[in-house]
PDB file of C-alpha atoms in Angstrom:
ATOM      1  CA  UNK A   1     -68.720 -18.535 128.747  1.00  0.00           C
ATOM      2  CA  UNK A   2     -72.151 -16.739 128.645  1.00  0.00           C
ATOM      3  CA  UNK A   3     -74.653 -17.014 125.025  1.00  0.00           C
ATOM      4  CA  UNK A   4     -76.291 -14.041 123.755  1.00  0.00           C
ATOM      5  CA  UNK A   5     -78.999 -14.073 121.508  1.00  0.00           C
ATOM      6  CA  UNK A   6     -80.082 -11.180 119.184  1.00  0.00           C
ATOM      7  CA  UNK A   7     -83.428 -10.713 117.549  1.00  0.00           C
ATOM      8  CA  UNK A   8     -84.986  -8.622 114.997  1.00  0.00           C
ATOM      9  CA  UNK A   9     -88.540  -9.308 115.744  1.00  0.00           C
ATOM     10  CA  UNK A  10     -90.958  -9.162 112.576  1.00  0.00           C
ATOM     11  CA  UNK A  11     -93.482 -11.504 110.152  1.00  0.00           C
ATOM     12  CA  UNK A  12     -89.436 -12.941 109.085  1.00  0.00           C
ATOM     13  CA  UNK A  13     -87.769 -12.623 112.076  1.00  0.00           C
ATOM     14  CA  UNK A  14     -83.693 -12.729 112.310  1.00  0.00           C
ATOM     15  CA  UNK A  15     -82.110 -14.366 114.980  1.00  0.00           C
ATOM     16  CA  UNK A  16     -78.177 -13.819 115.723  1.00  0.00           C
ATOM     17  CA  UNK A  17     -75.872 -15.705 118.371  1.00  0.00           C
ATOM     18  CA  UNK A  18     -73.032 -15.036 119.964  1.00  0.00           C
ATOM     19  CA  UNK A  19     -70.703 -16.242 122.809  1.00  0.00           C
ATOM     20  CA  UNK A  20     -69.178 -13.894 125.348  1.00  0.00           C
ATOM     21  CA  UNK A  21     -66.048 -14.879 127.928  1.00  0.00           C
ATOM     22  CA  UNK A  22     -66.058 -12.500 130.754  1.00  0.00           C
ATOM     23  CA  UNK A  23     -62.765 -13.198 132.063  1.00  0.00           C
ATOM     24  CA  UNK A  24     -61.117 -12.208 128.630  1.00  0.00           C
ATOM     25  CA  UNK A  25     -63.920  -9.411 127.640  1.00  0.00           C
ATOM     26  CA  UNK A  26     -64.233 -11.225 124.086  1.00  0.00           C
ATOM     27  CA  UNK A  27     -66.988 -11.808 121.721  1.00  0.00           C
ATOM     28  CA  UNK A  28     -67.719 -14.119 119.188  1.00  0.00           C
ATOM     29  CA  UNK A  29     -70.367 -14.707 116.240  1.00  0.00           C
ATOM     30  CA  UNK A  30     -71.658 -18.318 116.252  1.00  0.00           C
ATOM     31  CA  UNK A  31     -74.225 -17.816 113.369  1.00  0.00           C
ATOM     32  CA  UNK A  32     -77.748 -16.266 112.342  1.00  0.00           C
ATOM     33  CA  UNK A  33     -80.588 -17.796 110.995  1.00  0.00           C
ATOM     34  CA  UNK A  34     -84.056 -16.382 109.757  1.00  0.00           C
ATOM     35  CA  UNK A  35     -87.245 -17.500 111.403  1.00  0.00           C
ATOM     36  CA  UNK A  36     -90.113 -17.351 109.190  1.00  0.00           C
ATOM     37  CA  UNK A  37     -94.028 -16.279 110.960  1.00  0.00           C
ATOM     38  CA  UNK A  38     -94.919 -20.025 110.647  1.00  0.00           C
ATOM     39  CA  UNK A  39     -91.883 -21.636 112.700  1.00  0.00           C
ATOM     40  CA  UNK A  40     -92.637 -18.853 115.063  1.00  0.00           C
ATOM     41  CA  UNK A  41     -92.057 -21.875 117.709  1.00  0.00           C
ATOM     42  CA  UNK A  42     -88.557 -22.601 116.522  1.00  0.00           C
ATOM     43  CA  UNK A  43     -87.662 -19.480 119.305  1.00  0.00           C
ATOM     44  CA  UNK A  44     -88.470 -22.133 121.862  1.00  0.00           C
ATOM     45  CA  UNK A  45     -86.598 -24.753 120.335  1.00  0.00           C
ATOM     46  CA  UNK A  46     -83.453 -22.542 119.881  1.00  0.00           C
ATOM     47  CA  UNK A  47     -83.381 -21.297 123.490  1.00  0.00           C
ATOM     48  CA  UNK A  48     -83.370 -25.022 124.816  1.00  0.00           C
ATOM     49  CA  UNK A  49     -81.866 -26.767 122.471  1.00  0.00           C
ATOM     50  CA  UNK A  50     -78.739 -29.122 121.746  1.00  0.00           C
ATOM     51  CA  UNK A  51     -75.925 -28.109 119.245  1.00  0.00           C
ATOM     52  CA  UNK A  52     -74.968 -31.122 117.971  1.00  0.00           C
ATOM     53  CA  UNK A  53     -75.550 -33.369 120.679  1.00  0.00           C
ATOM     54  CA  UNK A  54     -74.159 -31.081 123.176  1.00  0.00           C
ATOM     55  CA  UNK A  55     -76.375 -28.898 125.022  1.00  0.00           C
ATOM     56  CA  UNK A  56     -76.076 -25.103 124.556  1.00  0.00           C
ATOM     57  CA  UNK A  57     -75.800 -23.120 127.753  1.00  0.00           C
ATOM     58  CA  UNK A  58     -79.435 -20.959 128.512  1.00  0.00           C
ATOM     59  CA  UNK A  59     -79.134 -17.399 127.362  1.00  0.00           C
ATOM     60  CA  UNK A  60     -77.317 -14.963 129.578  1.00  0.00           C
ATOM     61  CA  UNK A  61     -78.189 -11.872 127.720  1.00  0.00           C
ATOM     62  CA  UNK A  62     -81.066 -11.614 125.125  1.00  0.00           C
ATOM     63  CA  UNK A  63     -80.912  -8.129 123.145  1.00  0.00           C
ATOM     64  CA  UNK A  64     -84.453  -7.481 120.821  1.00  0.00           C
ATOM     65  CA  UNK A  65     -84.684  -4.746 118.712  1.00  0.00           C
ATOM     66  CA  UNK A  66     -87.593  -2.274 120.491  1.00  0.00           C
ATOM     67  CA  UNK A  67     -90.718  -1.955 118.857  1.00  0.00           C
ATOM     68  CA  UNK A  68     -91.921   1.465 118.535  1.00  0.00           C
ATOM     69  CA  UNK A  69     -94.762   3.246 116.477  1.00  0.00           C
ATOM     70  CA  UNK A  70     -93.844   6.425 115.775  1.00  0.00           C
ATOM     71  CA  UNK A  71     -96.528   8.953 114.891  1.00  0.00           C
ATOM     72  CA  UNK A  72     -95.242   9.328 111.224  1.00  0.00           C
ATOM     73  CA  UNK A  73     -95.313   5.863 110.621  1.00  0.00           C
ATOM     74  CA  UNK A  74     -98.728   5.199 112.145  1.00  0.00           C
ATOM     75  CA  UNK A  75    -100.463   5.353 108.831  1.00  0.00           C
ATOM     76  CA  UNK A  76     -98.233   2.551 107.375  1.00  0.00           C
ATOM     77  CA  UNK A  77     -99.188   0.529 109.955  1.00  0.00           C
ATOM     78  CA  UNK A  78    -103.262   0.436 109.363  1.00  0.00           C
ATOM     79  CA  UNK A  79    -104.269  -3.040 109.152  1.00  0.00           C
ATOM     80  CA  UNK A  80    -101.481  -4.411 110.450  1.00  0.00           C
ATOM     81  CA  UNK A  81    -101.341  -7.426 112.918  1.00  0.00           C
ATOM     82  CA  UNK A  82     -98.235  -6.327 114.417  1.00  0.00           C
ATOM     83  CA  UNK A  83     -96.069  -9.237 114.102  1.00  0.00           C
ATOM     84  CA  UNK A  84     -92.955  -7.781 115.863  1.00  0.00           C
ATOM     85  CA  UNK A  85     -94.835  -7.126 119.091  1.00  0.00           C
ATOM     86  CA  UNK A  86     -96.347 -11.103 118.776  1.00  0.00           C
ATOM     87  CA  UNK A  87     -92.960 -12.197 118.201  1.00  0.00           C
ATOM     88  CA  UNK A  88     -91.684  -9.847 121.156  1.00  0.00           C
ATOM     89  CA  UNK A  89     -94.412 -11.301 123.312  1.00  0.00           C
ATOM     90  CA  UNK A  90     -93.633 -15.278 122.412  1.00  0.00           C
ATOM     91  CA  UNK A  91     -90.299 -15.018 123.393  1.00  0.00           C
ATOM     92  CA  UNK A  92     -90.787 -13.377 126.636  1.00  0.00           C
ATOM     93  CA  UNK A  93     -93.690 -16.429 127.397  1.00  0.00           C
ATOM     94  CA  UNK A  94     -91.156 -19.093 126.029  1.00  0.00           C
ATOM     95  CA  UNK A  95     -88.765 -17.590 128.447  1.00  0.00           C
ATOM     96  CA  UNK A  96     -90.790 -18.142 131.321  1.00  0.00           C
ATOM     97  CA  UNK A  97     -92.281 -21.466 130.383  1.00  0.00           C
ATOM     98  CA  UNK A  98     -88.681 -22.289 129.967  1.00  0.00           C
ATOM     99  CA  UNK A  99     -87.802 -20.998 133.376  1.00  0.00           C
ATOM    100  CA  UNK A 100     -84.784 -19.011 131.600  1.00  0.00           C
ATOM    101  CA  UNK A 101     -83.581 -15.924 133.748  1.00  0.00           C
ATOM    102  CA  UNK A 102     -81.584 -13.489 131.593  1.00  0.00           C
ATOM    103  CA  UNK A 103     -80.747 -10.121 131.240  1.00  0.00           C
ATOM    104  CA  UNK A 104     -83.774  -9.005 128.193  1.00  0.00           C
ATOM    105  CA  UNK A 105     -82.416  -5.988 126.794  1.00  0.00           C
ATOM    106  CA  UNK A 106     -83.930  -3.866 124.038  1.00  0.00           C
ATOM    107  CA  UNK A 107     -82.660  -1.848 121.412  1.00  0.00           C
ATOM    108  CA  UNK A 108     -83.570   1.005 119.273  1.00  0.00           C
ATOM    109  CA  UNK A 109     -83.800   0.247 115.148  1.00  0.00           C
ATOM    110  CA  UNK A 110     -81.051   2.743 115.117  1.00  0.00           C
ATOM    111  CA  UNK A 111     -78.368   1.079 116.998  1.00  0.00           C
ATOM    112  CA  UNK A 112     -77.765  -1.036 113.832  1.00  0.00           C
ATOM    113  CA  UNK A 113     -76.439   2.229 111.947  1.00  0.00           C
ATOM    114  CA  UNK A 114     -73.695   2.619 114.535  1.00  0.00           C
ATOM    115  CA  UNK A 115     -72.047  -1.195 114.071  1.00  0.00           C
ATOM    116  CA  UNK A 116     -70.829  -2.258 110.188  1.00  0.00           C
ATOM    117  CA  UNK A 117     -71.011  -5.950 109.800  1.00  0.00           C
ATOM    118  CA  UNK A 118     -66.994  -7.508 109.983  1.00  0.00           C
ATOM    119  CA  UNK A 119     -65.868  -8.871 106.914  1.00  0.00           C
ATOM    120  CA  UNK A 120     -65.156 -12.088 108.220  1.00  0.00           C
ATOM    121  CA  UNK A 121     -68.844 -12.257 109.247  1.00  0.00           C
ATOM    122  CA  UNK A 122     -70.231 -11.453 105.995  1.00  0.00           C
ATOM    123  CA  UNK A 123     -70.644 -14.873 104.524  1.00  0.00           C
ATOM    124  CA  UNK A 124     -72.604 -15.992 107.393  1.00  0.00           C
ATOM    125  CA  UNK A 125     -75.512 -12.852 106.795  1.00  0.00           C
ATOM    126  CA  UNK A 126     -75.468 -13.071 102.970  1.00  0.00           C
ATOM    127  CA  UNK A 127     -79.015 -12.669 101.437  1.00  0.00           C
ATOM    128  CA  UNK A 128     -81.266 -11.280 104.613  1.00  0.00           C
ATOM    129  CA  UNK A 129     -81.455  -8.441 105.729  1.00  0.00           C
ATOM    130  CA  UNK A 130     -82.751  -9.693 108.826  1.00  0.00           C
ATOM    131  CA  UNK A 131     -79.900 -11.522 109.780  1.00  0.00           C
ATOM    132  CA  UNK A 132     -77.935  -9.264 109.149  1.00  0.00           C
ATOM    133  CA  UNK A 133     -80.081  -6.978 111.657  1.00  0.00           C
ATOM    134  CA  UNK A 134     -80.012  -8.995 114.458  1.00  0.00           C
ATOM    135  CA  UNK A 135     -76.124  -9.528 113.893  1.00  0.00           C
ATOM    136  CA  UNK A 136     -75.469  -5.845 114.227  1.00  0.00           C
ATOM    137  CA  UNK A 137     -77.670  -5.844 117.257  1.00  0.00           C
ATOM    138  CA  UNK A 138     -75.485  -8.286 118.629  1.00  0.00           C
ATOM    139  CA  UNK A 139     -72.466  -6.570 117.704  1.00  0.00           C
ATOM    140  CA  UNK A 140     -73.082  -3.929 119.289  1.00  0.00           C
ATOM    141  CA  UNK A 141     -74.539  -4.969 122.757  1.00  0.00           C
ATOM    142  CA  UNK A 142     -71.164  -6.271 122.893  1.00  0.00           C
ATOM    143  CA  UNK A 143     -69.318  -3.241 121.507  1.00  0.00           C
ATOM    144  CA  UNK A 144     -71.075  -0.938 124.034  1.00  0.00           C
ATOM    145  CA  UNK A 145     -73.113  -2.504 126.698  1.00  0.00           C
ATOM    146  CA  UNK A 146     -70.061  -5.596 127.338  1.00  0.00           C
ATOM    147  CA  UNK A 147     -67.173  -3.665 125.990  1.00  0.00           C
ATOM    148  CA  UNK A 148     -66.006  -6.589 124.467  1.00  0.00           C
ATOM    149  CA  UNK A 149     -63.207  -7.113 121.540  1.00  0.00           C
ATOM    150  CA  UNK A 150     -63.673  -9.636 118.979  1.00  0.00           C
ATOM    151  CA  UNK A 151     -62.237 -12.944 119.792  1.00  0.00           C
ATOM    152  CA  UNK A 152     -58.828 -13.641 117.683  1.00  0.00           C
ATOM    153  CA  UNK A 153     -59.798 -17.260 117.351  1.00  0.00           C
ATOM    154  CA  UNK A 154     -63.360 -18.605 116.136  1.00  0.00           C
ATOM    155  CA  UNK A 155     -64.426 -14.546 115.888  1.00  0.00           C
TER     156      UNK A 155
END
């Protein structure tokens, strides 16, 4: 069974997980949670943590939503601290502190228009959009990059 972890990087930051079995080429949602800009350092917590007492396996696949600034969009961004690029850059340096080798993938802002969010997911993204976000990134790293189906039990 390999974990992958989505993110939508950003001052509130969505994070999604999933599980992946490579020997039946399904996927499953475990949950998503928003991150606010002050528990920042929960990122570290969730990549080495426990779920209920029993320890969750490292990421094998990470998938981030790319920043880019895009010339039309440049004048929005005046002033601005860049918090997705921070948050892009603490999770790479928890990842090596951690000693975690993954695959780090990263994703256009578009990709999320080509993956609707299952119905039987919906309760779990309810009320942020940025959970929701880094669910469809998940979904569809899975879709396309794992060609994986959706698990018939726990999906």
């Amino acid at each position: 069974m390999e974990r992958i972890v989505a993110v939508d990087p950003g001052q509130t930051t969505g994070w999604a997980e999933g599980t992946y079995n490579p020997v039946t080429r399904e996927w499953a949602f475990r949950d998503a949670i928003e991150i606010a800009w002050e528990d920042r350092f929960l990122m570290r917590l969730l990549l080495a943590s426990s779920n209920a007492g029993e320890p969750l396996l490292p990421p094998t696949h990470i998938v981030c939503e790319q920043f880019t600034l895009y010339k039309n969009k440049a004048q929005d961004q005046v002033g601005s601290h860049f918090p997705s690029v921070r948050v892009i850059g603490t999770l790479e340096a928890y990842l090596d502190e951690l000693g975690i080798l993954c695959d780090l993938k990263f994703q256009g802002a578009s990709v999320r228009d080509r993956v609707a969010i299952l119905p039987e997911h919906y309760d779990k993204l309810k009320g942020s959009e940025h959970k929701k976000d880094a669910y469809q990134h998940l979904r569809y790293f899975c879709v396309a990059n794992l060609k994986a189906k959706l698990a018939s039990v726990g999906g």
